[in-house]
Structure formats: structure tokens, C-alpha cells
Tab-separated table of C-alpha atoms in Angstrom:
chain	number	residue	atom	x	y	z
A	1	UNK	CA	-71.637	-3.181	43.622
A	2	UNK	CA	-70.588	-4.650	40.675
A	3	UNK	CA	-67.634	-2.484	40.549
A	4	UNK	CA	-66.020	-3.867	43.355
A	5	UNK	CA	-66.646	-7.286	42.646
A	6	UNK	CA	-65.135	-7.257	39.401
A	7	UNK	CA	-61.753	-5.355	41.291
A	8	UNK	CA	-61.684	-8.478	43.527
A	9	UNK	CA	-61.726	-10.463	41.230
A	10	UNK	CA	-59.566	-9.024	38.618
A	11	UNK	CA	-56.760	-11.191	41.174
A	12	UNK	CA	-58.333	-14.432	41.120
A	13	UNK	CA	-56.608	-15.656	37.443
A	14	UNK	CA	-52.776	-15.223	38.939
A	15	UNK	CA	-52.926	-17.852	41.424
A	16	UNK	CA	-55.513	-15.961	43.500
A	17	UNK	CA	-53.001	-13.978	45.783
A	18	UNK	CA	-54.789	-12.471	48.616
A	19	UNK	CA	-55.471	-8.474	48.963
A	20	UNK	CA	-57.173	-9.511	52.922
A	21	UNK	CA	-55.147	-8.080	55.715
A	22	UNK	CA	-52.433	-10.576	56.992
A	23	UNK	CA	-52.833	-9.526	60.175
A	24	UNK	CA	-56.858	-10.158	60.686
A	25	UNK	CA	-57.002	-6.263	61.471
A	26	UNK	CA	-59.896	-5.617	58.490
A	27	UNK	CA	-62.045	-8.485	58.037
A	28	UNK	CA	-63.573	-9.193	54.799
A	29	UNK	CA	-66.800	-10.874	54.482
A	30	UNK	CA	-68.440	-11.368	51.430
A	31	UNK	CA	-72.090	-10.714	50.655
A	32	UNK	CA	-74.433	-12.001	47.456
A	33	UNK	CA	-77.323	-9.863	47.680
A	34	UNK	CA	-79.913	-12.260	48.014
A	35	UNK	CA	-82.977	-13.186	50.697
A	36	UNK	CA	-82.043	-15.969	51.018
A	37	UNK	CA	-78.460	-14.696	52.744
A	38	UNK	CA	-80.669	-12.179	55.137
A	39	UNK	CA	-78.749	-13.057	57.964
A	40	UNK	CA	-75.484	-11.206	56.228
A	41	UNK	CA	-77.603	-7.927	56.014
A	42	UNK	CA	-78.814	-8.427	59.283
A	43	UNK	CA	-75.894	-9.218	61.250
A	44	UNK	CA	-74.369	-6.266	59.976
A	45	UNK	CA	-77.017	-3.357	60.507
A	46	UNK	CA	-77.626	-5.119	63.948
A	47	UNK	CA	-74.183	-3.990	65.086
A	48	UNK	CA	-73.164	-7.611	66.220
A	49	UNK	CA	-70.164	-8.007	63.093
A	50	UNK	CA	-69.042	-4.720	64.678
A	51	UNK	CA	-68.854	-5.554	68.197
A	52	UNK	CA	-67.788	-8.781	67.937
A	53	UNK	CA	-64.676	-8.109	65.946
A	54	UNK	CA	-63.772	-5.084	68.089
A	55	UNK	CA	-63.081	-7.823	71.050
A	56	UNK	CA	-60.689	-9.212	68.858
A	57	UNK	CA	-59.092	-5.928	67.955
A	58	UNK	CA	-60.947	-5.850	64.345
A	59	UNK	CA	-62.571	-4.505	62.264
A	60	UNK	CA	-65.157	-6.149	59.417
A	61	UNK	CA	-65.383	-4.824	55.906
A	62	UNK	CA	-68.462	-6.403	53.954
A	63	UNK	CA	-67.929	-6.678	50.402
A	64	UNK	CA	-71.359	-6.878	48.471
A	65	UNK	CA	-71.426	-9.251	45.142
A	66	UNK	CA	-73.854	-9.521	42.610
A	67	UNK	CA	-74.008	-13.031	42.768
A	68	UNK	CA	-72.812	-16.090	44.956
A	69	UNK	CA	-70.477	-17.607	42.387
A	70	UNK	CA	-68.636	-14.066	42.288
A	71	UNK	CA	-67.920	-14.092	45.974
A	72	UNK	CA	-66.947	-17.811	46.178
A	73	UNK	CA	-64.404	-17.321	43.691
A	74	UNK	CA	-62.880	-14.157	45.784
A	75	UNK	CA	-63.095	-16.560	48.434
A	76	UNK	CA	-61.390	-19.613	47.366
A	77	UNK	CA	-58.668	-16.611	45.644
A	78	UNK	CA	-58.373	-15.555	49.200
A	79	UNK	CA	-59.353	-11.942	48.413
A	80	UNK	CA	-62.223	-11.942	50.785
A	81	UNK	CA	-61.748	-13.968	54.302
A	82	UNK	CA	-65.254	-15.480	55.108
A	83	UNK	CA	-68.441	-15.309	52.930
A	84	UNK	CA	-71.977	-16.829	52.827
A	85	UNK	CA	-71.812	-19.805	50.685
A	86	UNK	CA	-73.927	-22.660	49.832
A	87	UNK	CA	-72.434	-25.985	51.600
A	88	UNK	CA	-71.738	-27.853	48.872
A	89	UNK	CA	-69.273	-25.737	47.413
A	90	UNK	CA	-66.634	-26.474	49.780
A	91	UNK	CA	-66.601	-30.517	48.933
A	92	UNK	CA	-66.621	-28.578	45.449
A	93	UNK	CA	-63.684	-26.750	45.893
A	94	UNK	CA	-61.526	-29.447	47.821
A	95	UNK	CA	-62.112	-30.938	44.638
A	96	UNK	CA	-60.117	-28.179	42.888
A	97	UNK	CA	-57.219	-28.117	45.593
A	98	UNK	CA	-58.848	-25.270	47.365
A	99	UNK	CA	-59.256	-24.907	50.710
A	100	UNK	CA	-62.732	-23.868	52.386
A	101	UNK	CA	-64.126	-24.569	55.852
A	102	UNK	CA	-67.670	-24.267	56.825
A	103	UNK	CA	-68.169	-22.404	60.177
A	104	UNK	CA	-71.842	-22.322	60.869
A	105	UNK	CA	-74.851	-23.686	59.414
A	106	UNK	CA	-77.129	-20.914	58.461
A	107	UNK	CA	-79.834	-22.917	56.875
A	108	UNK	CA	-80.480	-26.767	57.150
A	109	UNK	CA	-83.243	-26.885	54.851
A	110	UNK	CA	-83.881	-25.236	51.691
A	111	UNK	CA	-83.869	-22.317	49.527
A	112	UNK	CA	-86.436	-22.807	47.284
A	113	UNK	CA	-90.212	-24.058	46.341
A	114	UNK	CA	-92.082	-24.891	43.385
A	115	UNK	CA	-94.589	-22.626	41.883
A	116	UNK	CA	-97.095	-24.216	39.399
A	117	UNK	CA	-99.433	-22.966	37.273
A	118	UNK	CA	-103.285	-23.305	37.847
A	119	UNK	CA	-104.394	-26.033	35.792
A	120	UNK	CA	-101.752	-28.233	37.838
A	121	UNK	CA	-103.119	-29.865	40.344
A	122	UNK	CA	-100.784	-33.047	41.150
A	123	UNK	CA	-97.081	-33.923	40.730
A	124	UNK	CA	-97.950	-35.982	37.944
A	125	UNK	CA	-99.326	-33.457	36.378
A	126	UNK	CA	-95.757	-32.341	35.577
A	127	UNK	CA	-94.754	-34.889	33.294
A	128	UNK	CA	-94.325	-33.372	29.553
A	129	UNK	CA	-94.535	-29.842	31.595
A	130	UNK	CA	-91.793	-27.221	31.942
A	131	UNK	CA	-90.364	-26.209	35.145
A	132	UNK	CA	-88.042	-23.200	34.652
A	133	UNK	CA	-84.583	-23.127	36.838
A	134	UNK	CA	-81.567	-21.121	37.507
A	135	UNK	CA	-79.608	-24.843	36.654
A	136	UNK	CA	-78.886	-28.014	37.957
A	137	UNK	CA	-76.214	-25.990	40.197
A	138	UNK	CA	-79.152	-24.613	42.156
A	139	UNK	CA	-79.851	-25.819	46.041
A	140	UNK	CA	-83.335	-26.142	45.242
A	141	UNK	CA	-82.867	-28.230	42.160
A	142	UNK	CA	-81.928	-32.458	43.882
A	143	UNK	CA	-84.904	-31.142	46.405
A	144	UNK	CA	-87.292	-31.135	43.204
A	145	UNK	CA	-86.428	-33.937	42.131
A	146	UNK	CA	-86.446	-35.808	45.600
A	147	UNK	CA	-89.897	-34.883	46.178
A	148	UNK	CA	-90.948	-35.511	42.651
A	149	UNK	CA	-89.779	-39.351	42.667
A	150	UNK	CA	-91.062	-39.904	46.281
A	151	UNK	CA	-94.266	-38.749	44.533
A	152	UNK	CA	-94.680	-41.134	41.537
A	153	UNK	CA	-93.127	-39.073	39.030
A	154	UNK	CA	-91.043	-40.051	36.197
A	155	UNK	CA	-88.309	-36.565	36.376
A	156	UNK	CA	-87.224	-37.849	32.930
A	157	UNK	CA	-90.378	-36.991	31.589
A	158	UNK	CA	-90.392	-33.465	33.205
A	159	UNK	CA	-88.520	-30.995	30.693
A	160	UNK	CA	-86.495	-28.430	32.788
A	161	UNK	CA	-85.768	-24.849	30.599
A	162	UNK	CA	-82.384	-23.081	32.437
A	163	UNK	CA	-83.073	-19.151	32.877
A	164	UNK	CA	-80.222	-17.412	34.648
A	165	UNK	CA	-82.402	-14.285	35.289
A	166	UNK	CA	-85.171	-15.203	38.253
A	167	UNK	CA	-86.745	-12.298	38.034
A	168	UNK	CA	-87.750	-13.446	34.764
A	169	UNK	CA	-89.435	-16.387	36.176
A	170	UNK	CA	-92.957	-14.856	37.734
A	171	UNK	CA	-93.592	-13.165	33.677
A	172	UNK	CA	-92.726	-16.745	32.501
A	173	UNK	CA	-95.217	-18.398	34.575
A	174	UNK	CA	-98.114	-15.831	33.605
A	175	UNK	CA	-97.681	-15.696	30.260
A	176	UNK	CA	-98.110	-19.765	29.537
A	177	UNK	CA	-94.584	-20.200	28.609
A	178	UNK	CA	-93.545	-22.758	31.493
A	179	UNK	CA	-95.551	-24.507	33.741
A	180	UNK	CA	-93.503	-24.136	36.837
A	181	UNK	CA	-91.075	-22.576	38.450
A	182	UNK	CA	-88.109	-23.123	40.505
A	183	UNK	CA	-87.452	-20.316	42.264
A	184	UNK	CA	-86.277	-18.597	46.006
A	185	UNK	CA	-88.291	-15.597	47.600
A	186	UNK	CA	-89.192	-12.730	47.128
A	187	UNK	CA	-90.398	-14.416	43.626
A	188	UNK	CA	-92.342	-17.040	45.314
A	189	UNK	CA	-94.275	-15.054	47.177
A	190	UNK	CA	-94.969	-12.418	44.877
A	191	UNK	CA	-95.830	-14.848	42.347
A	192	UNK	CA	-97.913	-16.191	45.266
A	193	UNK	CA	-99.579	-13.151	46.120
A	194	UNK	CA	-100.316	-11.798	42.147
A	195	UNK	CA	-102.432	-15.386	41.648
A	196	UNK	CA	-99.861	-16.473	38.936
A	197	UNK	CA	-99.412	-19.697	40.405
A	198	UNK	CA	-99.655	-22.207	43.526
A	199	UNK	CA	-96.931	-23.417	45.756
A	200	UNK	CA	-96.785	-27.326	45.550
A	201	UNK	CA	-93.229	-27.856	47.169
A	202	UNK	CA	-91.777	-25.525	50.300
A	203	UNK	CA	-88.496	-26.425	50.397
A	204	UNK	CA	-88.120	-24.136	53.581
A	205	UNK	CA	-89.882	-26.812	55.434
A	206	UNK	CA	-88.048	-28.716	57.506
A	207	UNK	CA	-89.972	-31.687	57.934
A	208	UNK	CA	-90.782	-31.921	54.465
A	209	UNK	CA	-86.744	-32.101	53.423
A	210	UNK	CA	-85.674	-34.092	55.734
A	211	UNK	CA	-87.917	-36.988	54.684
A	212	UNK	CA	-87.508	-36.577	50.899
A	213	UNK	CA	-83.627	-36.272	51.834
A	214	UNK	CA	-83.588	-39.212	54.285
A	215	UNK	CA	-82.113	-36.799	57.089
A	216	UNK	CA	-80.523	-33.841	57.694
A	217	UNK	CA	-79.780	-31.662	55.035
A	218	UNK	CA	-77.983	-28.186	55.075
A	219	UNK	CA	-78.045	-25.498	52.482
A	220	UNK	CA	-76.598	-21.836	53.290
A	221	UNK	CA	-73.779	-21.609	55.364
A	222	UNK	CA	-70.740	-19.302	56.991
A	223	UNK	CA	-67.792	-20.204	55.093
A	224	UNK	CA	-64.143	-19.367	55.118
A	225	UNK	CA	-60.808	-19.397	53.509
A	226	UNK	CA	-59.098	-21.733	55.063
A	227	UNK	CA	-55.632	-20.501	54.691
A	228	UNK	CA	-57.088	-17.260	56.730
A	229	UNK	CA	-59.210	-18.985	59.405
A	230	UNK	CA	-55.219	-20.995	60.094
A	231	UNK	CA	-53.915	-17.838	60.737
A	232	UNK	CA	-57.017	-15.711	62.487
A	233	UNK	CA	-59.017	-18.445	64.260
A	234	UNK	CA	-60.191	-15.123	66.476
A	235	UNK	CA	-61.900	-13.276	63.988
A	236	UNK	CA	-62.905	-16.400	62.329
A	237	UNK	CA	-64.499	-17.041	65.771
A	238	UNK	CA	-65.982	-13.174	65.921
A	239	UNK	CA	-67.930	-13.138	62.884
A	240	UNK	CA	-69.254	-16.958	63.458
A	241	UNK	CA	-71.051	-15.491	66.827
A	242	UNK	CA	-72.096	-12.614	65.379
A	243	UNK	CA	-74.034	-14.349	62.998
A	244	UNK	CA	-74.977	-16.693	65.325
A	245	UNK	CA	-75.862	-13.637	67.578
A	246	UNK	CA	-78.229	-12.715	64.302
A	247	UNK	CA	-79.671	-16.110	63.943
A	248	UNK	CA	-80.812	-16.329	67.713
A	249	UNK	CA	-82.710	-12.318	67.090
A	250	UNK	CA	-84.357	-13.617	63.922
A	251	UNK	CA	-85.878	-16.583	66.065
A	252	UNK	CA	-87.156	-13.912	68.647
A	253	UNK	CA	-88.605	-11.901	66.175
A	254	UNK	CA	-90.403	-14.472	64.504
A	255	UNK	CA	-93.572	-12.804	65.058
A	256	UNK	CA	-92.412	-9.445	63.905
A	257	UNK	CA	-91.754	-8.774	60.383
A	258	UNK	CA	-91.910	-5.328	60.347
A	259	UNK	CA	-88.927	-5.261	63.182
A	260	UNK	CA	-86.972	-7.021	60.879
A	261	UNK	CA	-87.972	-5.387	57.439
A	262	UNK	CA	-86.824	-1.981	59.210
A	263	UNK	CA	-83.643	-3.569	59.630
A	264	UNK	CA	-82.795	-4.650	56.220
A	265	UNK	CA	-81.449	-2.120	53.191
A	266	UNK	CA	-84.634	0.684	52.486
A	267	UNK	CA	-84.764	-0.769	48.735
A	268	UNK	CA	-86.299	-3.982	50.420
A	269	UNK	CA	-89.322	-2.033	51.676
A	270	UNK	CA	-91.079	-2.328	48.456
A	271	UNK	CA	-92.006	-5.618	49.941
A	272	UNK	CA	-93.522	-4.813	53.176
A	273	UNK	CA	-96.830	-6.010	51.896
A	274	UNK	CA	-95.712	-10.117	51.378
A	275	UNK	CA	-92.377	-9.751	53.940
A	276	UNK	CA	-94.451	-11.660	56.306
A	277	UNK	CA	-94.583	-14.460	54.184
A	278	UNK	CA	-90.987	-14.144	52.897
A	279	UNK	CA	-89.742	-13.852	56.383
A	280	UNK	CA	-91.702	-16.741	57.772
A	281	UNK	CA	-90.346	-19.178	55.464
A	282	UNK	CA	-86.997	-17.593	55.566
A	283	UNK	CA	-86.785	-17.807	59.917
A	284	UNK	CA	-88.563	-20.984	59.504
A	285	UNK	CA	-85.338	-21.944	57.286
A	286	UNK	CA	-83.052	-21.437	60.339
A	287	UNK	CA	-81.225	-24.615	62.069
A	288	UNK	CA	-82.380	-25.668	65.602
A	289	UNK	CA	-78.693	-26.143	65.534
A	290	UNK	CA	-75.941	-23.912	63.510
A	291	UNK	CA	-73.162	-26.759	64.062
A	292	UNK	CA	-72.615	-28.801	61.258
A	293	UNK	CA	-73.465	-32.481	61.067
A	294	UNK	CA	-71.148	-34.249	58.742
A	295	UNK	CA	-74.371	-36.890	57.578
A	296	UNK	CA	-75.241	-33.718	56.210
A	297	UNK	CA	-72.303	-33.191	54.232
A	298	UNK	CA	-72.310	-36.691	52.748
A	299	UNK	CA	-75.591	-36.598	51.522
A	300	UNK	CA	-74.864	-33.676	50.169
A	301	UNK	CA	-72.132	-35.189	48.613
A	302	UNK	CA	-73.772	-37.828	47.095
A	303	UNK	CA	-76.007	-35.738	45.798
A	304	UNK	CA	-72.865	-33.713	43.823
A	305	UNK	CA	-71.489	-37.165	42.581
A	306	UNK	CA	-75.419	-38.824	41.654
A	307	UNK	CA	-75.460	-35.453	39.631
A	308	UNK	CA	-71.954	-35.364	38.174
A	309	UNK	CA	-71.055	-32.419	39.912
A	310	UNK	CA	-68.101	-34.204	41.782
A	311	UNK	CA	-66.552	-37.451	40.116
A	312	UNK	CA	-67.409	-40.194	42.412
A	313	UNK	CA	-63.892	-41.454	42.052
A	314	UNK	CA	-62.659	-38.112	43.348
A	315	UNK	CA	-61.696	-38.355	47.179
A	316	UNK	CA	-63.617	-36.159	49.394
A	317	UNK	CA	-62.281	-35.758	52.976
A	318	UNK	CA	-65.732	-34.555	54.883
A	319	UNK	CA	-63.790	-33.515	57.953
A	320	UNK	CA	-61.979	-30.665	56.635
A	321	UNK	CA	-65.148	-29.347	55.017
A	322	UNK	CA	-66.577	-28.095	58.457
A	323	UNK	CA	-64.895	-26.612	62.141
A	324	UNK	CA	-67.503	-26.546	64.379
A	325	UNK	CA	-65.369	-25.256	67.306
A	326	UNK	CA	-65.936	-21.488	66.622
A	327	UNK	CA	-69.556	-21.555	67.926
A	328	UNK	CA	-70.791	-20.898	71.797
């Protein structure tokens, strides 16, 4: 996997020039391997990336990545055509000059929860404790600290230690060294399910987001070059339904985990015994609506600027973030 991430991007340093087919005939969608992206994995071993891009006279190529911020930078090189992105990387990228339009909203909530030790009981509790993050670049992270001020707590007072590695975070927690953690599934229910800690925050619930966040929110999304999508709105369109196709199956089979563990790679079947709870929180994750809403997007935004992520005297034009017109 690695491998052919690191051929990719061996391009994206001389101005990014694209190895994707010109002609749309080979689609390339990028893949993070990650839960949290499940409907990638899904919409491809359901067969729907497959048939819908042979009605467009396609074909789709998924290109795996060890991490997100390997395929968005194949993405924004134009070396992969569409990939599964968090949404506030394309504001993030205009930023930059690069181009990147959001096709589908994948999930409008979160990607994350906090997992606290035993002997903490309250939010407050967390001041002068340690919560232990990926960095302030994760989805999860202007949740956490949305929830904790709506709670009382003084975030300045809550000391945040940045580990890259989250399968490092469950040992962290057990051990004493931190106090919390930060993380996305399969840790937080295995962390769950071994008594290490207590969820205090599900930031896959959609009620609870929207009122820390004041609305609607949106996290993972379809995304795609936008110098491609120009040129091949018709696969563009093909892989948007297919994952929608994938979305709508997920919702059916929200009652059967099994159905959709058997689905997924075979190494995921090592957690058969919590994929109820992963999945539950993971289809519970799933927009009532896949179009993107541009309130979204600005709060988002904000968010990005609040956090110094995007210079708040850096024009942002919201409306070429998203293209909603590739849905049903």
C-alpha cells in the first residue's frame, strides 16, 4: 500500500502533473484506510463503483493510501481523480490555489469521541488533565472543544499531548499516562469494551453536534479534482451515485452488522466481536441528506480561521467548494 502511494506521489513536487487518464476511461479514486471512510470499501466490494462507471464507458481504479493527507495531496496534484476527504480541506486548498470540489456529503457529524479514564466523572474534571490527539488538524478536535466550553470548562486549562500513532492511544489510557483520549473507532470501542475507559463525548451523534456546533456540520466527504470533474462531469457523476448507492445499503442494513462486516476486507474480522458498536455509530454518522449545505461549510470555515488554520483575511469563495448537481 504504501508503495503505491509514495509512486503517486513521487509527481506531486513538479507542479503536480497528472498520471489520471485524460479521457475519464480509468477512474482513480483514492482510499485512506480508515473506518471512518467505510463507505469507500464498501462501495467498492458491493459492485456499485463498477457498475456505475461501466454506464459511462469506465472503469474505476481505487488507489489505497496509508493516510488521508497522502491521498489529498495526489488529489490536489491531480494524480488521483476523486478521493474521500475531510470537508474542510477543500476551503484549505482554495487557499493554496488548488482546486477541489466536494460531491457528496458522506458524514454530517463526526468522527470521533472522547474516552476518559475512570476516576473522571465530569467535564470539569478535565482541567489540569491530558487528553491525547492526533492534532489540532483532527475533525474531532473544534468538536472537543465545543462541547467542553458549552460545559463550563476552561479548554486552556486542559493540556492536550499530540500522538500521531492512534493505535497508541488505548495503551496510553491504561497505563495512567493521559487521562483521555481523542480518538475514531475501532479504538473507541475497543478501549470501550477492554474497561480502559468511558465514553463522555460521541461525536457520531447527530443531535449532540449540531447543538454544540449551532447547526449543521459536515465531516467526511466525496471529493474531487476539480480540473478532472471540468472535463468528466460523467464519471464524476458515476462514482457520486455509487457511493450514494452505498450510503442508502448501509441505512438498510442498520440492523445487520455481520452483513456488512462480511463485506469489508477479511483483516477487519478481528473485530466481529465490537463491529456492532463500531458500525452503529459509524451508520448512525450518515447524512439524512448527502447534498451539501453551504452553512455547513462556513462554520466550518470559521472554525479553520478561529483556529488559524485559514487566515481570516484570506478570501474563501464557499460556492466553488461544493457541486451538488451530481446526486439523484
Amino acid at each position: 500500500m504504501l508503495a503505491v502511494a509514495s509512486m503517486l506521489l513521487a509527481g506531486c513536487a513538479d507542479g503536480g502533473a497528472s498520471s489520471s487518464s485524460s479521457d475519464g476511461s480509468t477512474i482513480k479514486v483514492g482510499l485512506a484506510r480508515t473506518l471512518t471512510y467505510m463507505p469507500g470499501e464498501l462501495a467498492e466490494s458491493l459492485g456499485y463503483l463498477k457498475e456505475e462507471a461501466k454506464k459511462v464507458g469506465s472503469t474505476v481504479k481505487i488507489v489505497p493510501f496509508d493516510s488521508s493527507s497522502q491521498s489529498l495531496a495526489a488529489l490536489a496534484a491531480g494524480q488521483i481523480d476523486m478521493d474521500v476527504q475531510l470537508a474542510q480541506n477543500a476551503a484549505r486548498a482554495q487557499t493554496k490555489g488548488q482546486d477541489l470540489v466536494i460531491t457528496e456529503v458522506l458524514n454530517d457529524v463526526g468522527v470521533g469521541g472522547l474516552v476518559v479514564s475512570k476516576d473522571i466523572s465530569s467535564p470539569k474534571d478535565l482541567e489540569g488533565k491530558t487528553v491525547a490527539f492526533t492534532g489540532k488538524a483532527t475533525a474531532a478536535y473544534p468538536l472537543l472543544l465545543a462541547a467542553l466550553k458549552r460545559d463550563g470548562v476552561n479548554t486552556s486549562k486542559v493540556h492536550f499531548l499530540t500522538i500521531s500513532d492512534q493505535s497508541a492511544f488505548q495503551q496510553t489510557l491504561s497505563s495512567g499516562q493521559v487521562d483521555a483520549i481523542l480518538p475514531g473507532e475501532p479504538v473507541i470501542s475497543q478501549a470501550v469494551a477492554a474497561g480502559d475507559g468511558k465514553l463522555m463525548y460521541n461525536f457520531f451523534n447527530r443531535d449532540l453536534v449540531n447543538t454544540i456546533m449551532g447547526g449543521r456540520y459536515a465531516s467526511v466527504t466525496l471529493m474531487a479534482n476539480g480540473g478532472y470533474l471540468k472535463k468528466n462531469p460523467d464519471q464524476v457523476r458515476a462514482v457520486t451515485r455509487a457511493f450514494e448507492r452505498t450510503m442508502i445499503w448501509m441505512k438498510e442494513n442498520k440492523n445487520h452488522p455481520d452483513t456488512v462486516l462480511a463485506k469489508l476486507p477479511r483483516d477487519y474480522s478481528d473485530l466481529k466481536p465490537i463491529f456492532p458498536q463500531i458500525f452503529g455509530r459509524v451508520e448512525q454518522a450518515l447524512p439524512e441528506n448527502p447534498a451539501v449545505n453551504a452553512a455547513a461549510l462556513k462554520r466550518i470555515l470559521k472554525i479553520d480561521q478561529e483556529q488559524g488554520a485559514i487566515d481570516p483575511g484570506q478570501k474563501v469563495d464557499i460556492a466553488k467548494l461544493y457541486n451538488n448537481s451530481f446526486l439523484r
